[in-house]
């Protein structure tokens, strides 16, 4: 499956690949496939061995894929392989309350996919199916080379390109290095890109729940003072939950066995889905905001969590990353078609200008929502409840928010336009 030994990109300079991508999770392979379709040769480097990434069992982790993201996955050849494992999100219900009491206000938000013409607002899909589909797709793409179980330890800009050294001692050269290696991106750090962010004093508890009654494709977001509880539908009578709690409380809950965990979850979850049970393992991770101060440096670009780590309150982390993928792939392909050096700084700045406003807006929105709803102040509660009621009562505004949730607003990359 390897590419030809070297590729000549600039006169007098030979590279192993046009693009080197660090990070083999979801955004990295998505970008590799998008670029490979344009004729570029790509190497994906991941520190985890491939069997560990491909043979994962059910673990409850899942993603809310907005409609625009589904379009991108279809365009790069992934969607057909996961469609049968995905659950359409037909409605979203948002309410405000306290544990054990249920909703405290008659005001709420209700989004129904029937209010837009394009179809479901999005789909829920398990992490394991997405990863497996990406690994299968990139293994069949002749323009993509995979290096698994090896980590980048150094990177150096060279004339007309960039060079990386792996833990194994192997040295690779490319025209551009893309960091898709998470919030603690080594790619960004080695490029001198600093980060801005803060901790929310919250931790997310994540697992899957089996329930007695069908969910009917309805996603729920229940806001409580310590943090939100998202109940997201998966195929069958199963839902994924993302439960945000104050750090100390969440840490104590994470230590409980399944029966004890269910005991503290039930008053928050409610009984609208009948009896519930834990399905698979449970996870926890701290919540914070982490934004790269720049999306690009010399011969370097960042995508996904390496560029922006957001609070999961809006479920937009992967969707924002896939927007990065679509935008960067389009910028690089357009530059190459015009005969430009696709990794030149002025080209990379086009990508940064395209994505910066959307990222900053999304970061501000998630930060504001987190602070607004993680409070039991009576005046704040009244204000947010009246706000939800007003949005719900105005069809035009409500429809606009449904389109926003589906990822259909803003300057979309071509791969997301359907």
Short mmCIF file of C-alpha atoms in Angstrom, two decimals:
data_model
loop_
_atom_site.label_atom_id
_atom_site.label_comp_id
_atom_site.label_asym_id
_atom_site.label_seq_id
_atom_site.Cartn_x
_atom_site.Cartn_y
_atom_site.Cartn_z
CA UNK A 1 0.00 0.00 0.00
CA UNK A 2 3.04 2.25 0.30
CA UNK A 3 3.49 5.19 -2.01
CA UNK A 4 6.37 5.28 -4.44
CA UNK A 5 9.63 5.70 -2.51
CA UNK A 6 9.85 9.43 -3.10
CA UNK A 7 7.84 12.11 -4.81
CA UNK A 8 9.36 15.13 -6.49
CA UNK A 9 7.31 18.20 -5.58
CA UNK A 10 9.69 21.08 -5.96
CA UNK A 11 12.63 21.09 -8.33
CA UNK A 12 15.67 19.63 -6.61
CA UNK A 13 13.71 18.40 -3.55
CA UNK A 14 12.35 14.89 -3.00
CA UNK A 15 9.68 14.07 -0.43
CA UNK A 16 8.21 10.88 0.98
CA UNK A 17 4.72 12.40 0.67
CA UNK A 18 3.13 15.68 -0.28
CA UNK A 19 1.45 15.87 3.15
CA UNK A 20 2.44 14.35 6.49
CA UNK A 21 -0.44 14.03 8.98
CA UNK A 22 0.23 13.37 12.67
CA UNK A 23 -2.73 11.68 14.35
CA UNK A 24 -4.75 8.71 13.15
CA UNK A 25 -7.97 9.25 15.10
CA UNK A 26 -10.85 10.63 13.00
CA UNK A 27 -9.93 14.04 11.61
CA UNK A 28 -6.49 12.91 10.41
CA UNK A 29 -7.79 10.02 8.27
CA UNK A 30 -10.68 12.18 7.03
CA UNK A 31 -8.21 14.79 5.81
CA UNK A 32 -5.99 12.11 4.27
CA UNK A 33 -8.92 10.74 2.25
CA UNK A 34 -10.06 14.20 1.15
CA UNK A 35 -6.53 15.08 -0.01
CA UNK A 36 -5.91 11.71 -1.66
CA UNK A 37 -9.00 12.26 -3.81
CA UNK A 38 -7.34 15.39 -5.22
CA UNK A 39 -4.27 13.40 -6.25
CA UNK A 40 -2.00 14.35 -3.36
CA UNK A 41 0.09 11.68 -1.64
CA UNK A 42 -0.34 11.53 2.12
CA UNK A 43 1.33 9.76 5.06
CA UNK A 44 -0.68 9.28 8.27
CA UNK A 45 1.45 8.76 11.39
CA UNK A 46 -0.20 7.43 14.55
CA UNK A 47 1.42 6.44 17.82
CA UNK A 48 -1.13 3.69 18.48
CA UNK A 49 -0.70 0.31 16.77
CA UNK A 50 -3.33 -0.32 14.12
CA UNK A 51 -4.93 -3.43 15.72
CA UNK A 52 -5.73 -1.41 18.86
CA UNK A 53 -7.48 1.21 16.72
CA UNK A 54 -9.34 -1.20 14.46
CA UNK A 55 -10.52 -3.99 16.75
CA UNK A 56 -12.21 -1.95 19.46
CA UNK A 57 -15.29 -3.51 21.04
CA UNK A 58 -18.43 -1.67 22.11
CA UNK A 59 -17.44 0.97 24.64
CA UNK A 60 -20.32 3.45 24.59
CA UNK A 61 -18.37 6.31 23.04
CA UNK A 62 -20.27 7.97 20.23
CA UNK A 63 -20.43 11.18 18.20
CA UNK A 64 -23.25 13.44 17.12
CA UNK A 65 -22.57 13.96 13.41
CA UNK A 66 -24.31 17.03 12.02
CA UNK A 67 -25.87 16.75 8.57
CA UNK A 68 -22.99 18.73 7.04
CA UNK A 69 -20.51 16.26 8.53
CA UNK A 70 -22.49 13.34 7.13
CA UNK A 71 -22.22 14.97 3.71
CA UNK A 72 -18.43 15.19 4.05
CA UNK A 73 -18.20 11.56 5.15
CA UNK A 74 -20.28 10.56 2.15
CA UNK A 75 -18.07 12.60 -0.20
CA UNK A 76 -14.86 10.93 1.03
CA UNK A 77 -16.36 7.42 0.81
CA UNK A 78 -16.94 6.68 4.50
CA UNK A 79 -20.67 7.03 5.02
CA UNK A 80 -21.86 3.90 3.19
CA UNK A 81 -19.74 1.79 5.53
CA UNK A 82 -21.28 3.20 8.71
CA UNK A 83 -24.81 4.20 7.68
CA UNK A 84 -26.33 0.94 8.97
CA UNK A 85 -24.73 1.58 12.37
CA UNK A 86 -25.91 5.19 12.66
CA UNK A 87 -29.02 6.46 14.40
CA UNK A 88 -30.80 9.47 12.84
CA UNK A 89 -31.47 12.34 15.24
CA UNK A 90 -35.04 13.34 14.46
CA UNK A 91 -35.66 15.70 17.37
CA UNK A 92 -33.68 17.59 20.01
CA UNK A 93 -35.29 18.59 23.30
CA UNK A 94 -33.58 21.03 25.68
CA UNK A 95 -34.87 21.70 29.20
CA UNK A 96 -33.72 23.21 32.49
CA UNK A 97 -34.03 21.75 35.98
CA UNK A 98 -32.48 20.12 39.01
CA UNK A 99 -31.59 16.53 39.82
CA UNK A 100 -34.60 14.66 41.20
CA UNK A 101 -37.14 17.33 40.29
CA UNK A 102 -37.25 17.22 36.49
CA UNK A 103 -37.84 20.37 34.43
CA UNK A 104 -38.51 23.42 36.59
CA UNK A 105 -39.94 25.63 33.87
CA UNK A 106 -42.62 25.31 31.19
CA UNK A 107 -40.16 26.92 28.77
CA UNK A 108 -37.96 24.63 26.70
CA UNK A 109 -36.52 24.16 23.23
CA UNK A 110 -37.82 21.59 20.79
CA UNK A 111 -36.14 21.11 17.41
CA UNK A 112 -37.82 18.80 14.89
CA UNK A 113 -36.04 17.70 11.70
CA UNK A 114 -39.34 18.07 9.83
CA UNK A 115 -38.85 21.86 9.91
CA UNK A 116 -35.98 21.69 7.42
CA UNK A 117 -36.04 20.17 3.96
CA UNK A 118 -32.70 18.39 3.99
CA UNK A 119 -33.60 15.48 6.29
CA UNK A 120 -32.40 14.46 9.79
CA UNK A 121 -30.37 17.12 11.60
CA UNK A 122 -27.65 14.55 12.05
CA UNK A 123 -26.82 11.02 13.12
CA UNK A 124 -25.30 9.38 16.18
CA UNK A 125 -22.56 6.88 15.46
CA UNK A 126 -20.28 4.91 17.74
CA UNK A 127 -16.59 5.70 17.79
CA UNK A 128 -15.61 2.10 16.97
CA UNK A 129 -17.54 2.03 13.69
CA UNK A 130 -16.12 5.35 12.56
CA UNK A 131 -12.52 4.35 13.31
CA UNK A 132 -12.89 0.99 11.60
CA UNK A 133 -14.41 2.57 8.50
CA UNK A 134 -11.58 5.11 8.28
CA UNK A 135 -8.89 2.47 8.67
CA UNK A 136 -10.47 0.30 5.98
CA UNK A 137 -10.82 3.25 3.61
CA UNK A 138 -7.27 4.55 3.96
CA UNK A 139 -5.82 1.05 3.64
CA UNK A 140 -7.48 0.77 0.23
CA UNK A 141 -6.37 4.21 -1.00
CA UNK A 142 -3.08 3.99 -2.98
CA UNK A 143 -2.28 7.65 -2.33
CA UNK A 144 -2.21 7.10 1.45
CA UNK A 145 0.55 5.48 3.47
CA UNK A 146 -0.01 4.52 7.10
CA UNK A 147 2.62 4.38 9.83
CA UNK A 148 1.23 2.98 13.08
CA UNK A 149 2.84 2.43 16.45
CA UNK A 150 5.43 5.16 15.90
CA UNK A 151 5.46 8.72 17.24
CA UNK A 152 6.92 11.97 15.95
CA UNK A 153 9.69 13.19 18.23
CA UNK A 154 11.04 16.14 16.21
CA UNK A 155 10.13 18.35 13.27
CA UNK A 156 12.29 20.77 11.31
CA UNK A 157 11.44 23.17 8.51
CA UNK A 158 13.79 22.61 5.58
CA UNK A 159 14.08 24.51 2.28
CA UNK A 160 10.75 24.00 0.52
CA UNK A 161 9.38 21.53 3.02
CA UNK A 162 9.40 19.99 6.49
CA UNK A 163 11.15 16.99 7.99
CA UNK A 164 9.96 14.83 10.90
CA UNK A 165 11.86 12.30 12.96
CA UNK A 166 10.02 9.32 14.43
CA UNK A 167 10.74 7.45 17.66
CA UNK A 168 11.95 4.55 15.54
CA UNK A 169 14.61 6.80 14.03
CA UNK A 170 12.91 7.00 10.66
CA UNK A 171 13.01 10.42 9.00
CA UNK A 172 10.23 11.59 6.66
CA UNK A 173 10.02 14.65 4.45
CA UNK A 174 6.92 16.37 3.10
CA UNK A 175 5.68 19.66 1.78
CA UNK A 176 3.31 20.24 4.70
CA UNK A 177 2.89 18.83 8.21
CA UNK A 178 -0.67 18.70 9.61
CA UNK A 179 -1.22 18.29 13.34
CA UNK A 180 -4.33 16.27 14.15
CA UNK A 181 -2.87 15.08 17.44
CA UNK A 182 -5.27 16.44 20.04
CA UNK A 183 -5.39 19.23 22.59
CA UNK A 184 -1.84 18.49 23.73
CA UNK A 185 -0.61 18.61 20.17
CA UNK A 186 3.10 17.96 19.94
CA UNK A 187 2.96 19.27 16.38
CA UNK A 188 1.69 22.65 17.59
CA UNK A 189 4.14 22.79 20.49
CA UNK A 190 7.15 22.02 18.28
CA UNK A 191 5.97 24.70 15.84
CA UNK A 192 5.90 27.27 18.65
CA UNK A 193 2.10 27.65 18.61
CA UNK A 194 0.81 28.57 22.06
CA UNK A 195 -2.65 27.89 23.41
CA UNK A 196 -5.30 29.90 25.26
CA UNK A 197 -7.87 28.28 27.50
CA UNK A 198 -9.21 27.51 30.93
CA UNK A 199 -10.70 24.77 33.02
CA UNK A 200 -14.45 24.73 33.72
CA UNK A 201 -14.17 22.92 37.03
CA UNK A 202 -16.26 20.15 35.50
CA UNK A 203 -15.67 16.57 34.45
CA UNK A 204 -17.61 14.59 31.83
CA UNK A 205 -18.91 11.12 32.69
CA UNK A 206 -19.51 9.13 29.51
CA UNK A 207 -21.15 5.74 29.00
CA UNK A 208 -23.97 3.96 27.20
CA UNK A 209 -27.33 3.17 28.77
CA UNK A 210 -29.78 0.43 27.82
CA UNK A 211 -33.38 1.43 28.43
CA UNK A 212 -36.74 -0.28 28.49
CA UNK A 213 -38.61 2.10 26.14
CA UNK A 214 -37.66 3.31 22.64
CA UNK A 215 -36.04 6.74 22.28
CA UNK A 216 -37.68 7.45 18.88
CA UNK A 217 -34.53 9.17 17.64
CA UNK A 218 -34.88 12.03 20.15
CA UNK A 219 -31.79 13.62 21.69
CA UNK A 220 -32.20 15.28 25.09
CA UNK A 221 -30.11 17.99 26.72
CA UNK A 222 -31.05 18.52 30.36
CA UNK A 223 -29.35 21.48 32.05
CA UNK A 224 -28.67 21.26 35.77
CA UNK A 225 -26.63 23.67 37.94
CA UNK A 226 -23.49 21.48 38.14
CA UNK A 227 -23.55 20.87 34.36
CA UNK A 228 -25.62 19.41 31.51
CA UNK A 229 -26.71 15.84 30.93
CA UNK A 230 -26.96 14.86 27.26
CA UNK A 231 -28.91 11.71 26.37
CA UNK A 232 -28.17 10.82 22.76
CA UNK A 233 -29.93 8.04 20.81
CA UNK A 234 -28.03 5.04 19.42
CA UNK A 235 -29.49 2.15 17.38
CA UNK A 236 -31.91 0.02 19.38
CA UNK A 237 -32.97 0.83 22.92
CA UNK A 238 -29.56 2.28 23.73
CA UNK A 239 -28.46 5.87 24.37
CA UNK A 240 -25.07 7.46 24.92
CA UNK A 241 -24.84 9.85 27.84
CA UNK A 242 -22.44 12.73 28.40
CA UNK A 243 -22.95 13.90 31.97
CA UNK A 244 -21.06 16.99 33.15
CA UNK A 245 -20.62 17.44 36.90
CA UNK A 246 -18.43 19.48 39.21
CA UNK A 247 -14.96 17.91 39.16
CA UNK A 248 -14.88 16.63 42.74
CA UNK A 249 -18.40 15.19 42.51
CA UNK A 250 -17.75 13.58 39.13
CA UNK A 251 -14.50 12.05 40.35
CA UNK A 252 -16.34 10.42 43.25
CA UNK A 253 -19.08 9.16 40.91
CA UNK A 254 -16.46 7.73 38.53
CA UNK A 255 -15.16 5.54 41.36
CA UNK A 256 -18.57 3.93 42.00
CA UNK A 257 -19.47 0.48 40.72
CA UNK A 258 -22.21 0.25 38.08
CA UNK A 259 -25.04 -0.29 40.58
CA UNK A 260 -24.00 2.71 42.68
CA UNK A 261 -23.47 4.81 39.57
CA UNK A 262 -26.99 4.00 38.37
CA UNK A 263 -28.32 4.99 41.78
CA UNK A 264 -26.96 8.55 41.43
CA UNK A 265 -27.77 8.74 37.70
CA UNK A 266 -31.46 7.75 37.90
CA UNK A 267 -32.73 10.95 39.59
CA UNK A 268 -31.00 12.98 36.87
CA UNK A 269 -31.92 10.70 33.98
CA UNK A 270 -35.60 10.39 34.93
CA UNK A 271 -37.98 7.56 34.07
CA UNK A 272 -39.15 8.65 30.59
CA UNK A 273 -37.30 5.70 29.02
CA UNK A 274 -38.35 3.17 31.66
CA UNK A 275 -35.80 1.01 33.47
CA UNK A 276 -32.16 1.70 32.64
CA UNK A 277 -28.91 -0.27 32.87
CA UNK A 278 -25.25 0.43 32.15
CA UNK A 279 -24.00 -1.02 28.85
CA UNK A 280 -20.23 -1.29 28.43
CA UNK A 281 -17.44 0.60 30.21
CA UNK A 282 -17.58 4.13 31.63
CA UNK A 283 -15.18 7.00 31.00
CA UNK A 284 -14.44 10.38 32.50
CA UNK A 285 -12.37 13.35 31.38
CA UNK A 286 -11.87 16.95 32.55
CA UNK A 287 -13.65 19.74 30.70
CA UNK A 288 -12.05 22.94 29.53
CA UNK A 289 -11.55 25.26 26.60
CA UNK A 290 -8.26 25.04 24.68
CA UNK A 291 -7.70 27.12 21.55
CA UNK A 292 -4.51 27.28 19.50
CA UNK A 293 -3.50 30.94 19.14
CA UNK A 294 -2.71 30.26 15.48
CA UNK A 295 -3.96 27.53 13.16
CA UNK A 296 -0.83 27.64 11.01
CA UNK A 297 2.93 28.12 11.24
CA UNK A 298 5.67 27.71 8.66
CA UNK A 299 4.87 24.47 6.78
CA UNK A 300 2.42 23.48 9.54
CA UNK A 301 -1.39 23.48 9.85
CA UNK A 302 -3.64 22.29 12.68
CA UNK A 303 -7.05 20.60 12.52
CA UNK A 304 -9.51 19.20 15.05
CA UNK A 305 -8.71 19.27 18.76
CA UNK A 306 -5.15 20.32 17.96
CA UNK A 307 -6.71 23.59 16.81
CA UNK A 308 -9.68 23.86 19.19
CA UNK A 309 -10.83 21.84 22.18
CA UNK A 310 -14.39 22.76 23.15
CA UNK A 311 -16.83 21.94 25.94
CA UNK A 312 -19.15 19.11 24.76
CA UNK A 313 -22.28 21.12 25.68
CA UNK A 314 -23.20 21.57 22.00
CA UNK A 315 -21.70 18.31 20.71
CA UNK A 316 -19.73 20.20 18.07
CA UNK A 317 -16.16 18.99 18.65
CA UNK A 318 -15.91 16.48 15.80
CA UNK A 319 -18.16 18.56 13.56
CA UNK A 320 -15.84 21.56 13.93
CA UNK A 321 -12.88 19.32 13.17
CA UNK A 322 -14.50 18.03 10.00
CA UNK A 323 -15.10 21.63 8.92
CA UNK A 324 -11.38 22.16 9.33
CA UNK A 325 -10.79 19.10 7.17
CA UNK A 326 -13.08 20.32 4.40
CA UNK A 327 -11.67 23.84 4.44
CA UNK A 328 -7.99 22.81 4.49
CA UNK A 329 -8.45 20.22 1.74
CA UNK A 330 -10.18 22.82 -0.45
CA UNK A 331 -7.55 25.52 0.15
CA UNK A 332 -4.67 23.16 -0.63
CA UNK A 333 -6.32 21.74 -3.75
CA UNK A 334 -7.23 25.19 -5.08
CA UNK A 335 -3.65 26.39 -4.58
CA UNK A 336 -2.18 23.34 -6.29
CA UNK A 337 -4.51 23.73 -9.26
CA UNK A 338 -3.28 27.31 -9.64
CA UNK A 339 0.30 26.13 -9.68
CA UNK A 340 1.13 27.57 -6.25
CA UNK A 341 3.23 25.95 -3.55
CA UNK A 342 0.27 24.60 -1.59
CA UNK A 343 2.16 24.83 1.71
CA UNK A 344 3.38 28.41 1.26
CA UNK A 345 2.54 30.71 4.16
CA UNK A 346 0.11 32.88 2.20
CA UNK A 347 -1.83 29.74 1.20
CA UNK A 348 -1.99 28.48 4.78
CA UNK A 349 -3.18 31.92 5.91
CA UNK A 350 -6.24 31.47 3.65
CA UNK A 351 -7.16 28.38 5.66
CA UNK A 352 -6.64 30.26 8.93
CA UNK A 353 -8.79 33.21 7.82
CA UNK A 354 -11.54 30.87 6.68
CA UNK A 355 -11.73 28.90 9.92
CA UNK A 356 -10.77 31.42 12.60
CA UNK A 357 -14.09 33.30 12.83
CA UNK A 358 -16.18 30.13 12.93
CA UNK A 359 -13.94 28.59 15.61
CA UNK A 360 -13.96 31.72 17.77
CA UNK A 361 -17.72 32.11 17.43
CA UNK A 362 -18.30 28.46 18.36
CA UNK A 363 -15.89 28.73 21.30
CA UNK A 364 -17.64 31.85 22.61
CA UNK A 365 -21.07 30.24 22.18
CA UNK A 366 -20.12 27.04 24.02
CA UNK A 367 -18.33 28.99 26.76
CA UNK A 368 -21.32 31.31 27.22
CA UNK A 369 -23.77 28.39 27.29
CA UNK A 370 -21.65 26.50 29.80
CA UNK A 371 -21.45 29.47 32.16
CA UNK A 372 -25.09 30.49 31.68
CA UNK A 373 -26.57 27.06 32.32
CA UNK A 374 -24.11 25.89 35.00
CA UNK A 375 -25.67 28.23 37.54
CA UNK A 376 -28.63 28.11 39.86
CA UNK A 377 -28.89 31.90 40.16
CA UNK A 378 -32.66 32.66 40.02
CA UNK A 379 -32.21 35.67 37.71
CA UNK A 380 -30.01 33.73 35.29
CA UNK A 381 -32.44 30.80 35.39
CA UNK A 382 -35.37 33.11 34.60
CA UNK A 383 -33.46 34.78 31.76
CA UNK A 384 -32.39 31.55 30.09
CA UNK A 385 -35.82 29.96 30.48
CA UNK A 386 -37.54 32.98 28.94
CA UNK A 387 -34.95 32.92 26.16
CA UNK A 388 -35.64 29.28 25.36
CA UNK A 389 -39.36 29.95 25.42
CA UNK A 390 -39.00 32.90 23.04
CA UNK A 391 -36.90 30.90 20.56
CA UNK A 392 -39.34 28.01 20.69
CA UNK A 393 -42.28 30.36 20.00
CA UNK A 394 -40.70 31.93 16.88
CA UNK A 395 -40.67 29.48 13.95
CA UNK A 396 -38.18 31.48 11.88
CA UNK A 397 -35.66 31.74 14.69
CA UNK A 398 -36.20 28.13 15.69
CA UNK A 399 -35.68 26.96 12.11
CA UNK A 400 -32.46 28.98 11.93
CA UNK A 401 -31.17 27.24 15.06
CA UNK A 402 -32.12 23.84 13.63
CA UNK A 403 -30.06 24.64 10.53
CA UNK A 404 -27.22 25.74 12.79
CA UNK A 405 -27.40 22.44 14.69
CA UNK A 406 -27.34 20.59 11.36
CA UNK A 407 -24.18 22.46 10.37
CA UNK A 408 -25.82 24.09 7.34
CA UNK A 409 -24.94 27.71 8.10
CA UNK A 410 -21.83 29.77 7.41
CA UNK A 411 -19.21 29.44 4.68
CA UNK A 412 -19.28 25.69 4.11
CA UNK A 413 -16.47 23.81 2.33
CA UNK A 414 -17.51 22.20 -0.94
CA UNK A 415 -17.36 18.71 0.62
CA UNK A 416 -20.16 19.73 3.03
CA UNK A 417 -22.54 21.29 0.57
CA UNK A 418 -24.14 18.04 -0.51
#
